[in-house]
Amino acid sequence: MSAEPATAPVRQGRHLPLAVVFFTVLLDLLGFGMLLPVLPFYALAYHASALQVGLLLSVYSLAQFLFAPLWGSLSDRVGRRKVLLMSIFGTAASNLLLALAPTLTLLFVARFAAGVFAANVSTAQAYIADGTDPERRAKGMGMVGAAFGLGFVLGPGIGSFLVTTGSQTLVPFTAAGLSAFNLVLAFFLLPESLPPEMRHKTSLRWIDLEGLRHLGKGPQVFGILGVIFLVILSFSAMESMLALFCEDRFGFGAKETGFLLVFIGIVITAIQGGLIGKLSRRFGERRLILAGIGLKVVGLVVLTEAGSLPILLAAAAILATGAGIYTPSIPTLISRLTASDRQGATLGLTRAPSSLARAVGPFFGGWFFQHVSPTAPFVASCLVMVAAGLLAVWVLRGLHPE
């Protein structure tokens, strides 16, 4: 096979590279989704407490918080393709380490390593921004979100099925195999999207704040980072304890939790794969961001009161709808306001508060679950989401016009 398809920059309107990046993200999220229903029970097999389960979920995002800005800045300088390949390789290695880990300590090391190399989503978003005009960007970002959602649809179901074989290690081994296949796919089929003449020429910075200046004045910039942080803090505290909550209230195991996550993923995929482009054109990203946050508040209230399976599914559907609307709208709005040579750095940097929130959220979720009550994480998450909504109303008024 000629090397040309892997090196020629993406041209406006080419559909094959965008399809390849879709499958690249999908395969990455399949491996991630497979581990979601299994990790809490995987940790319990090492006699971990609820707090330690939360910490195990947190350490991945802590590493992502530390390294996501670096990967984004690096992709602006060396191109998206190289960063995606490094990310996929690191993910494969970390999943293999997770499968072979004999102690709880090495489980933490494996998850930290996975977080270090978790650069696929923000780099894929920058890739989409390179190859689409602003009018079609919401649809492109929705495509990444749809891959994310499909990962949640198929991944937990596959993970739950593999658990029924009786070997929990089969899940991370399979995730590592998917990453290895993903690496081969991306190496041969994924072209570069950022030509050399459009790459940023300054020295590499771990944190590059220059791109954020396009978003508005200082208070608005830090405000939108605050909104991102609060939304993900709330959501991650909830989702990290969802498996233990369902085990406590409904007697769920890894299999049932996996099916619940499949249901959530179906809703998210339906919205991001088919509706988000039309919704964005009709209502704009700002209204969708507020609507998504509002739906998450409602979903958390319903989840707190869930006493039966239908109510649980209703809460999950509302939360998934909110996530499906909110998640692609934030990067689309930010990308519209960012210079073309700083897409990677800015999108990577705005992923940092998400990663920090995902590092902190499971810790607090585990603490509230263990020391207060099984519903306490959801009550606290609801209050945080309300604060995020109030902050978003103020922030979105002050951002530069679309």
Tab-separated table of C-alpha atoms in Angstrom:
chain	number	residue	atom	x	y	z
A	1	MET	CA	0.000	0.000	0.000
A	2	SER	CA	1.272	3.427	-0.886
A	3	ALA	CA	2.221	5.770	1.915
A	4	GLU	CA	0.306	8.582	0.239
A	5	PRO	CA	-3.084	7.973	1.866
A	6	ALA	CA	-1.465	8.254	5.286
A	7	THR	CA	0.322	11.501	4.589
A	8	ALA	CA	-1.752	13.616	2.194
A	9	PRO	CA	-3.558	16.408	4.060
A	10	VAL	CA	-7.325	16.183	4.277
A	11	ARG	CA	-9.066	18.393	1.720
A	12	GLN	CA	-12.324	20.164	2.372
A	13	GLY	CA	-15.274	17.896	1.642
A	14	ARG	CA	-13.424	14.561	1.688
A	15	HIS	CA	-15.629	12.030	3.449
A	16	LEU	CA	-13.301	9.013	3.733
A	17	PRO	CA	-10.867	10.583	6.260
A	18	LEU	CA	-13.771	11.711	8.440
A	19	ALA	CA	-15.208	8.196	8.297
A	20	VAL	CA	-11.825	6.788	9.306
A	21	VAL	CA	-11.519	9.170	12.255
A	22	PHE	CA	-15.060	8.150	13.244
A	23	PHE	CA	-14.038	4.491	13.352
A	24	THR	CA	-10.785	5.380	15.108
A	25	VAL	CA	-12.698	7.088	17.909
A	26	LEU	CA	-15.324	4.332	17.913
A	27	LEU	CA	-12.767	1.558	18.397
A	28	ASP	CA	-11.040	3.565	21.118
A	29	LEU	CA	-14.333	4.141	22.939
A	30	LEU	CA	-15.371	0.519	22.482
A	31	GLY	CA	-12.374	-0.508	24.557
A	32	PHE	CA	-13.124	2.221	27.084
A	33	GLY	CA	-16.820	1.313	27.226
A	34	MET	CA	-16.074	-2.370	27.739
A	35	LEU	CA	-14.253	-1.517	30.956
A	36	LEU	CA	-16.946	0.788	32.384
A	37	PRO	CA	-19.278	-1.810	33.939
A	38	VAL	CA	-16.380	-4.071	34.874
A	39	LEU	CA	-13.858	-1.770	36.580
A	40	PRO	CA	-15.786	-1.289	39.858
A	41	PHE	CA	-16.198	-5.052	40.263
A	42	TYR	CA	-12.651	-5.619	39.002
A	43	ALA	CA	-11.435	-3.421	41.869
A	44	LEU	CA	-13.741	-5.133	44.376
A	45	ALA	CA	-12.008	-8.413	43.515
A	46	TYR	CA	-8.880	-6.813	45.031
A	47	HIS	CA	-10.929	-5.928	48.163
A	48	ALA	CA	-11.154	-2.240	47.271
A	49	SER	CA	-13.540	-0.012	49.237
A	50	ALA	CA	-16.124	2.263	47.584
A	51	LEU	CA	-13.719	5.160	48.089
A	52	GLN	CA	-10.894	3.220	46.423
A	53	VAL	CA	-13.220	2.377	43.524
A	54	GLY	CA	-13.838	6.091	43.111
A	55	LEU	CA	-10.109	6.791	43.255
A	56	LEU	CA	-9.414	4.135	40.614
A	57	LEU	CA	-11.850	5.882	38.298
A	58	SER	CA	-10.360	9.265	39.244
A	59	VAL	CA	-6.725	8.474	38.503
A	60	TYR	CA	-7.436	8.016	34.779
A	61	SER	CA	-8.885	11.497	34.537
A	62	LEU	CA	-6.182	13.024	36.717
A	63	ALA	CA	-3.580	11.855	34.207
A	64	GLN	CA	-5.756	13.090	31.353
A	65	PHE	CA	-6.017	16.498	33.035
A	66	LEU	CA	-2.231	16.744	33.286
A	67	PHE	CA	-1.463	15.627	29.732
A	68	ALA	CA	-4.443	16.649	27.531
A	69	PRO	CA	-3.189	20.238	27.026
A	70	LEU	CA	0.239	18.926	25.999
A	71	TRP	CA	-1.221	16.541	23.409
A	72	GLY	CA	-3.419	19.287	21.968
A	73	SER	CA	-0.531	21.712	21.685
A	74	LEU	CA	1.675	18.992	20.193
A	75	SER	CA	-0.928	18.180	17.528
A	76	ASP	CA	-0.863	21.826	16.377
A	77	ARG	CA	2.884	21.463	15.785
A	78	VAL	CA	3.437	17.933	14.453
A	79	GLY	CA	-0.035	17.185	13.052
A	80	ARG	CA	-3.074	15.246	14.233
A	81	ARG	CA	-2.101	11.868	12.762
A	82	LYS	CA	1.077	11.363	14.809
A	83	VAL	CA	-0.675	12.283	18.049
A	84	LEU	CA	-3.574	9.926	17.316
A	85	LEU	CA	-1.162	7.061	16.600
A	86	MET	CA	0.785	7.673	19.827
A	87	SER	CA	-2.467	7.835	21.777
A	88	ILE	CA	-3.756	4.552	20.358
A	89	PHE	CA	-0.451	2.766	21.016
A	90	GLY	CA	-0.373	3.970	24.627
A	91	THR	CA	-3.974	2.882	25.149
A	92	ALA	CA	-3.182	-0.627	23.900
A	93	ALA	CA	-0.185	-0.914	26.234
A	94	SER	CA	-2.105	0.358	29.275
A	95	ASN	CA	-4.996	-2.058	28.677
A	96	LEU	CA	-2.517	-4.929	28.435
A	97	LEU	CA	-0.967	-3.846	31.744
A	98	LEU	CA	-4.445	-3.715	33.301
A	99	ALA	CA	-5.121	-7.288	32.207
A	100	LEU	CA	-1.823	-8.522	33.671
A	101	ALA	CA	-1.871	-6.451	36.889
A	102	PRO	CA	-1.561	-8.752	39.939
A	103	THR	CA	-2.226	-6.073	42.582
A	104	LEU	CA	-4.527	-3.117	43.209
A	105	THR	CA	-1.492	-0.810	43.017
A	106	LEU	CA	-0.735	-1.907	39.462
A	107	LEU	CA	-4.392	-1.411	38.561
A	108	PHE	CA	-3.913	2.230	39.533
A	109	VAL	CA	-0.694	2.425	37.484
A	110	ALA	CA	-2.450	0.961	34.431
A	111	ARG	CA	-5.348	3.394	34.661
A	112	PHE	CA	-2.987	6.359	35.131
A	113	ALA	CA	-1.066	5.293	32.013
A	114	ALA	CA	-4.340	5.009	30.089
A	115	GLY	CA	-5.172	8.572	31.108
A	116	VAL	CA	-1.780	9.853	29.976
A	117	PHE	CA	-2.442	8.606	26.438
A	118	ALA	CA	-6.144	9.549	26.336
A	119	ALA	CA	-5.730	12.168	23.619
A	120	ASN	CA	-8.037	10.722	20.976
A	121	VAL	CA	-11.222	12.712	21.516
A	122	SER	CA	-9.767	16.240	21.619
A	123	THR	CA	-7.379	15.447	18.744
A	124	ALA	CA	-10.252	13.978	16.726
A	125	GLN	CA	-12.245	17.151	17.378
A	126	ALA	CA	-9.329	19.216	16.065
A	127	TYR	CA	-9.154	16.851	13.059
A	128	ILE	CA	-12.843	17.498	12.370
A	129	ALA	CA	-12.289	21.252	12.690
A	130	ASP	CA	-9.460	21.027	10.123
A	131	GLY	CA	-11.677	19.331	7.549
A	132	THR	CA	-15.035	21.097	7.942
A	133	ASP	CA	-16.300	24.631	7.522
A	134	PRO	CA	-18.020	26.330	10.497
A	135	GLU	CA	-21.500	25.624	9.108
A	136	ARG	CA	-20.907	21.856	9.003
A	137	ARG	CA	-18.760	21.635	12.106
A	138	ALA	CA	-21.588	20.809	14.519
A	139	LYS	CA	-22.433	17.762	12.404
A	140	GLY	CA	-18.767	16.734	12.402
A	141	MET	CA	-18.474	17.150	16.162
A	142	GLY	CA	-21.708	15.207	16.478
A	143	MET	CA	-20.074	12.411	14.501
A	144	VAL	CA	-17.318	12.202	17.119
A	145	GLY	CA	-20.025	12.276	19.774
A	146	ALA	CA	-21.902	9.509	17.965
A	147	ALA	CA	-18.754	7.376	17.971
A	148	PHE	CA	-18.522	8.106	21.687
A	149	GLY	CA	-22.154	7.066	22.118
A	150	LEU	CA	-21.742	3.885	20.078
A	151	GLY	CA	-18.791	3.025	22.279
A	152	PHE	CA	-21.177	3.239	25.208
A	153	VAL	CA	-23.814	1.215	23.352
A	154	LEU	CA	-21.605	-1.666	22.260
A	155	GLY	CA	-18.724	-1.511	24.738
A	156	PRO	CA	-20.581	-2.179	28.007
A	157	GLY	CA	-22.639	-4.888	26.339
A	158	ILE	CA	-19.502	-6.617	25.073
A	159	GLY	CA	-17.842	-6.189	28.460
A	160	SER	CA	-20.867	-7.633	30.262
A	161	PHE	CA	-20.960	-10.583	27.856
A	162	LEU	CA	-17.257	-11.302	28.379
A	163	VAL	CA	-17.734	-11.233	32.158
A	164	THR	CA	-20.217	-14.111	31.832
A	165	THR	CA	-17.326	-16.295	30.649
A	166	GLY	CA	-16.036	-16.172	34.226
A	167	SER	CA	-12.758	-14.406	33.420
A	168	GLN	CA	-12.704	-10.674	34.167
A	169	THR	CA	-9.229	-10.349	32.628
A	170	LEU	CA	-10.732	-11.214	29.244
A	171	VAL	CA	-12.237	-7.709	29.138
A	172	PRO	CA	-8.968	-5.703	29.286
A	173	PHE	CA	-7.259	-8.259	27.018
A	174	THR	CA	-10.004	-7.716	24.435
A	175	ALA	CA	-9.763	-3.934	24.874
A	176	ALA	CA	-6.018	-4.155	24.218
A	177	GLY	CA	-6.686	-6.197	21.083
A	178	LEU	CA	-9.161	-3.606	19.812
A	179	SER	CA	-6.579	-0.874	20.354
A	180	ALA	CA	-3.980	-2.880	18.425
A	181	PHE	CA	-6.406	-3.268	15.509
A	182	ASN	CA	-7.213	0.438	15.767
A	183	LEU	CA	-3.513	1.262	15.504
A	184	VAL	CA	-3.198	-0.705	12.252
A	185	LEU	CA	-6.360	0.895	10.834
A	186	ALA	CA	-5.232	4.441	11.632
A	187	PHE	CA	-1.659	3.848	10.449
A	188	PHE	CA	-2.703	2.744	6.961
A	189	LEU	CA	-5.937	4.665	6.366
A	190	LEU	CA	-5.865	7.904	8.360
A	191	PRO	CA	-4.289	10.829	6.460
A	192	GLU	CA	-2.948	13.988	8.045
A	193	SER	CA	-5.505	16.801	8.322
A	194	LEU	CA	-3.162	19.686	9.174
A	195	PRO	CA	-0.721	20.603	6.368
A	196	PRO	CA	2.763	21.827	7.422
A	197	GLU	CA	2.096	25.419	6.362
A	198	MET	CA	-0.844	25.625	8.807
A	199	ARG	CA	1.013	24.234	11.806
A	200	HIS	CA	1.863	26.419	14.760
A	201	LYS	CA	5.550	27.362	14.693
A	202	THR	CA	6.250	28.492	18.263
A	203	SER	CA	7.942	26.273	20.822
A	204	LEU	CA	5.889	23.548	22.472
A	205	ARG	CA	4.166	24.609	25.682
A	206	TRP	CA	2.572	22.323	28.219
A	207	ILE	CA	-0.241	24.846	28.655
A	208	ASP	CA	-0.847	27.278	25.787
A	209	LEU	CA	-3.313	29.964	26.857
A	210	GLU	CA	-3.032	32.020	23.653
A	211	GLY	CA	-5.884	30.259	21.892
A	212	LEU	CA	-8.302	30.973	24.728
A	213	ARG	CA	-8.075	34.707	24.027
A	214	HIS	CA	-10.276	34.167	20.981
A	215	LEU	CA	-13.153	33.147	23.240
A	216	GLY	CA	-13.634	36.499	24.947
A	217	LYS	CA	-12.418	38.536	27.884
A	218	GLY	CA	-10.742	36.930	30.882
A	219	PRO	CA	-13.847	36.439	33.066
A	220	GLN	CA	-15.769	34.791	30.222
A	221	VAL	CA	-12.857	32.503	29.361
A	222	PHE	CA	-12.469	31.286	32.919
A	223	GLY	CA	-16.243	31.167	33.180
A	224	ILE	CA	-16.634	28.733	30.287
A	225	LEU	CA	-13.840	26.587	31.728
A	226	GLY	CA	-15.771	26.690	34.996
A	227	VAL	CA	-18.967	25.565	33.281
A	228	ILE	CA	-17.139	22.645	31.674
A	229	PHE	CA	-15.621	21.713	35.038
A	230	LEU	CA	-18.892	21.868	36.993
A	231	VAL	CA	-20.923	19.926	34.414
A	232	ILE	CA	-18.402	17.089	34.254
A	233	LEU	CA	-17.819	17.158	38.034
A	234	SER	CA	-21.527	16.599	38.553
A	235	PHE	CA	-21.858	13.949	35.860
A	236	SER	CA	-18.731	11.993	36.807
A	237	ALA	CA	-19.676	11.882	40.500
A	238	MET	CA	-23.013	10.426	39.456
A	239	GLU	CA	-21.805	7.927	36.869
A	240	SER	CA	-18.926	6.644	39.022
A	241	MET	CA	-21.368	5.511	41.719
A	242	LEU	CA	-24.173	4.427	39.387
A	243	ALA	CA	-23.043	0.784	39.404
A	244	LEU	CA	-22.836	0.653	43.208
A	245	PHE	CA	-26.153	2.518	43.552
A	246	CYS	CA	-27.883	0.051	41.240
A	247	GLU	CA	-26.302	-2.853	43.099
A	248	ASP	CA	-27.546	-1.451	46.424
A	249	ARG	CA	-31.079	-0.545	45.286
A	250	PHE	CA	-31.844	-3.026	42.504
A	251	GLY	CA	-29.340	-5.846	43.054
A	252	PHE	CA	-27.538	-5.158	39.770
A	253	GLY	CA	-24.261	-6.833	38.860
A	254	ALA	CA	-21.802	-6.057	36.072
A	255	LYS	CA	-24.133	-7.594	33.464
A	256	GLU	CA	-27.177	-5.494	34.406
A	257	THR	CA	-25.071	-2.346	34.761
A	258	GLY	CA	-23.684	-2.985	31.308
A	259	PHE	CA	-27.172	-3.175	29.812
A	260	LEU	CA	-28.114	0.098	31.536
A	261	LEU	CA	-25.077	1.770	29.973
A	262	VAL	CA	-26.057	0.286	26.608
A	263	PHE	CA	-29.459	1.953	26.946
A	264	ILE	CA	-27.820	5.286	27.788
A	265	GLY	CA	-25.491	4.923	24.821
A	266	ILE	CA	-28.375	4.239	22.428
A	267	VAL	CA	-30.074	7.488	23.437
A	268	ILE	CA	-26.848	9.500	23.131
A	269	THR	CA	-26.041	7.980	19.741
A	270	ALA	CA	-29.526	8.663	18.387
A	271	ILE	CA	-29.173	12.344	19.271
A	272	GLN	CA	-25.562	12.921	18.273
A	273	GLY	CA	-25.642	10.708	15.208
A	274	GLY	CA	-28.818	12.052	13.645
A	275	LEU	CA	-30.255	15.109	15.368
A	276	ILE	CA	-27.488	17.355	16.652
A	277	GLY	CA	-26.685	18.961	13.292
A	278	LYS	CA	-30.318	19.965	12.717
A	279	LEU	CA	-30.744	21.121	16.315
A	280	SER	CA	-27.587	23.205	16.116
A	281	ARG	CA	-28.676	24.939	12.916
A	282	ARG	CA	-32.104	25.696	14.348
A	283	PHE	CA	-31.282	26.710	17.918
A	284	GLY	CA	-27.527	27.409	18.005
A	285	GLU	CA	-24.923	25.976	20.350
A	286	ARG	CA	-25.621	28.419	23.182
A	287	ARG	CA	-29.256	27.376	23.611
A	288	LEU	CA	-28.329	23.707	23.292
A	289	ILE	CA	-25.711	24.024	26.027
A	290	LEU	CA	-28.304	25.475	28.415
A	291	ALA	CA	-30.931	22.907	27.405
A	292	GLY	CA	-28.485	20.057	27.954
A	293	ILE	CA	-27.604	21.281	31.435
A	294	GLY	CA	-31.287	21.720	32.301
A	295	LEU	CA	-32.120	18.170	31.230
A	296	LYS	CA	-29.270	16.828	33.332
A	297	VAL	CA	-30.685	18.599	36.397
A	298	VAL	CA	-34.088	17.004	35.795
A	299	GLY	CA	-32.519	13.584	35.223
A	300	LEU	CA	-30.556	13.746	38.473
A	301	VAL	CA	-33.700	14.641	40.429
A	302	VAL	CA	-35.551	11.674	38.916
A	303	LEU	CA	-32.589	9.357	39.547
A	304	THR	CA	-32.487	10.296	43.228
A	305	GLU	CA	-36.120	9.213	43.599
A	306	ALA	CA	-35.875	6.102	41.407
A	307	GLY	CA	-37.523	3.211	43.215
A	308	SER	CA	-38.350	0.995	40.255
A	309	LEU	CA	-36.743	-0.055	37.004
A	310	PRO	CA	-39.024	2.104	34.778
A	311	ILE	CA	-38.171	5.218	36.809
A	312	LEU	CA	-34.470	4.329	36.621
A	313	LEU	CA	-34.713	4.009	32.836
A	314	ALA	CA	-36.601	7.313	32.610
A	315	ALA	CA	-33.864	9.050	34.606
A	316	ALA	CA	-31.193	7.459	32.420
A	317	ALA	CA	-33.003	8.579	29.239
A	318	ILE	CA	-33.289	12.185	30.456
A	319	LEU	CA	-29.626	12.278	31.510
A	320	ALA	CA	-28.538	10.756	28.202
A	321	THR	CA	-30.600	13.281	26.235
A	322	GLY	CA	-28.974	16.126	28.155
A	323	ALA	CA	-25.529	14.671	27.530
A	324	GLY	CA	-26.303	14.105	23.851
A	325	ILE	CA	-27.249	17.756	23.389
A	326	TYR	CA	-24.603	19.359	25.607
A	327	THR	CA	-21.489	17.331	24.791
A	328	PRO	CA	-20.953	18.231	21.082
A	329	SER	CA	-22.255	21.786	21.502
A	330	ILE	CA	-19.410	22.941	23.767
A	331	PRO	CA	-16.499	21.990	21.432
A	332	THR	CA	-18.447	23.221	18.394
A	333	LEU	CA	-18.918	26.664	19.944
A	334	ILE	CA	-15.288	26.821	21.075
A	335	SER	CA	-14.029	25.677	17.668
A	336	ARG	CA	-16.040	28.389	15.898
A	337	LEU	CA	-14.304	31.022	18.021
A	338	THR	CA	-10.755	29.647	17.655
A	339	ALA	CA	-8.080	30.353	15.019
A	340	SER	CA	-7.347	27.459	12.651
A	341	ASP	CA	-3.728	27.059	13.803
A	342	ARG	CA	-4.747	26.743	17.466
A	343	GLN	CA	-7.622	24.267	17.241
A	344	GLY	CA	-5.653	21.440	18.860
A	345	ALA	CA	-4.223	23.518	21.699
A	346	THR	CA	-7.517	25.211	22.522
A	347	LEU	CA	-9.657	22.072	22.341
A	348	GLY	CA	-7.011	20.168	24.297
A	349	LEU	CA	-6.856	22.871	26.950
A	350	THR	CA	-10.631	23.015	27.290
A	351	ARG	CA	-10.546	19.242	27.837
A	352	ALA	CA	-8.358	19.846	30.889
A	353	PRO	CA	-11.179	21.013	33.207
A	354	SER	CA	-13.206	17.998	32.048
A	355	SER	CA	-10.355	15.708	32.988
A	356	LEU	CA	-9.814	17.439	36.327
A	357	ALA	CA	-13.524	17.121	37.078
A	358	ARG	CA	-13.433	13.430	36.184
A	359	ALA	CA	-10.494	13.048	38.547
A	360	VAL	CA	-12.251	14.800	41.435
A	361	GLY	CA	-15.851	13.698	40.785
A	362	PRO	CA	-15.497	9.949	41.413
A	363	PHE	CA	-13.553	10.654	44.623
A	364	PHE	CA	-16.361	12.799	46.010
A	365	GLY	CA	-18.979	10.422	44.657
A	366	GLY	CA	-17.297	7.549	46.481
A	367	TRP	CA	-16.957	9.592	49.684
A	368	PHE	CA	-20.647	10.605	49.699
A	369	PHE	CA	-21.724	7.028	48.910
A	370	GLN	CA	-19.581	5.492	51.636
A	371	HIS	CA	-20.010	8.085	54.404
A	372	VAL	CA	-23.464	9.620	53.793
A	373	SER	CA	-25.863	7.443	51.767
A	374	PRO	CA	-26.206	5.714	48.383
A	375	THR	CA	-28.315	8.621	47.059
A	376	ALA	CA	-26.062	11.389	48.421
A	377	PRO	CA	-23.783	11.497	45.336
A	378	PHE	CA	-26.801	12.237	43.140
A	379	VAL	CA	-28.175	14.971	45.399
A	380	ALA	CA	-24.761	16.661	45.466
A	381	SER	CA	-24.419	16.217	41.691
A	382	CYS	CA	-27.778	17.895	41.124
A	383	LEU	CA	-26.762	20.947	43.181
A	384	VAL	CA	-23.478	21.239	41.270
A	385	MET	CA	-25.325	20.988	37.937
A	386	VAL	CA	-27.669	23.807	38.974
A	387	ALA	CA	-24.610	25.958	39.734
A	388	ALA	CA	-23.204	25.086	36.297
A	389	GLY	CA	-26.424	26.208	34.642
A	390	LEU	CA	-26.453	29.549	36.436
A	391	LEU	CA	-22.819	30.158	35.515
A	392	ALA	CA	-23.485	29.176	31.887
A	393	VAL	CA	-26.285	31.741	31.555
A	394	TRP	CA	-23.843	34.508	32.502
A	395	VAL	CA	-20.871	33.176	30.529
A	396	LEU	CA	-22.645	32.619	27.221
A	397	ARG	CA	-23.887	36.196	27.155
A	398	GLY	CA	-20.312	37.485	27.277
A	399	LEU	CA	-18.673	35.282	24.652
A	400	HIS	CA	-17.866	36.747	21.262
A	401	PRO	CA	-20.749	36.503	18.785
A	402	GLU	CA	-20.976	33.337	16.682
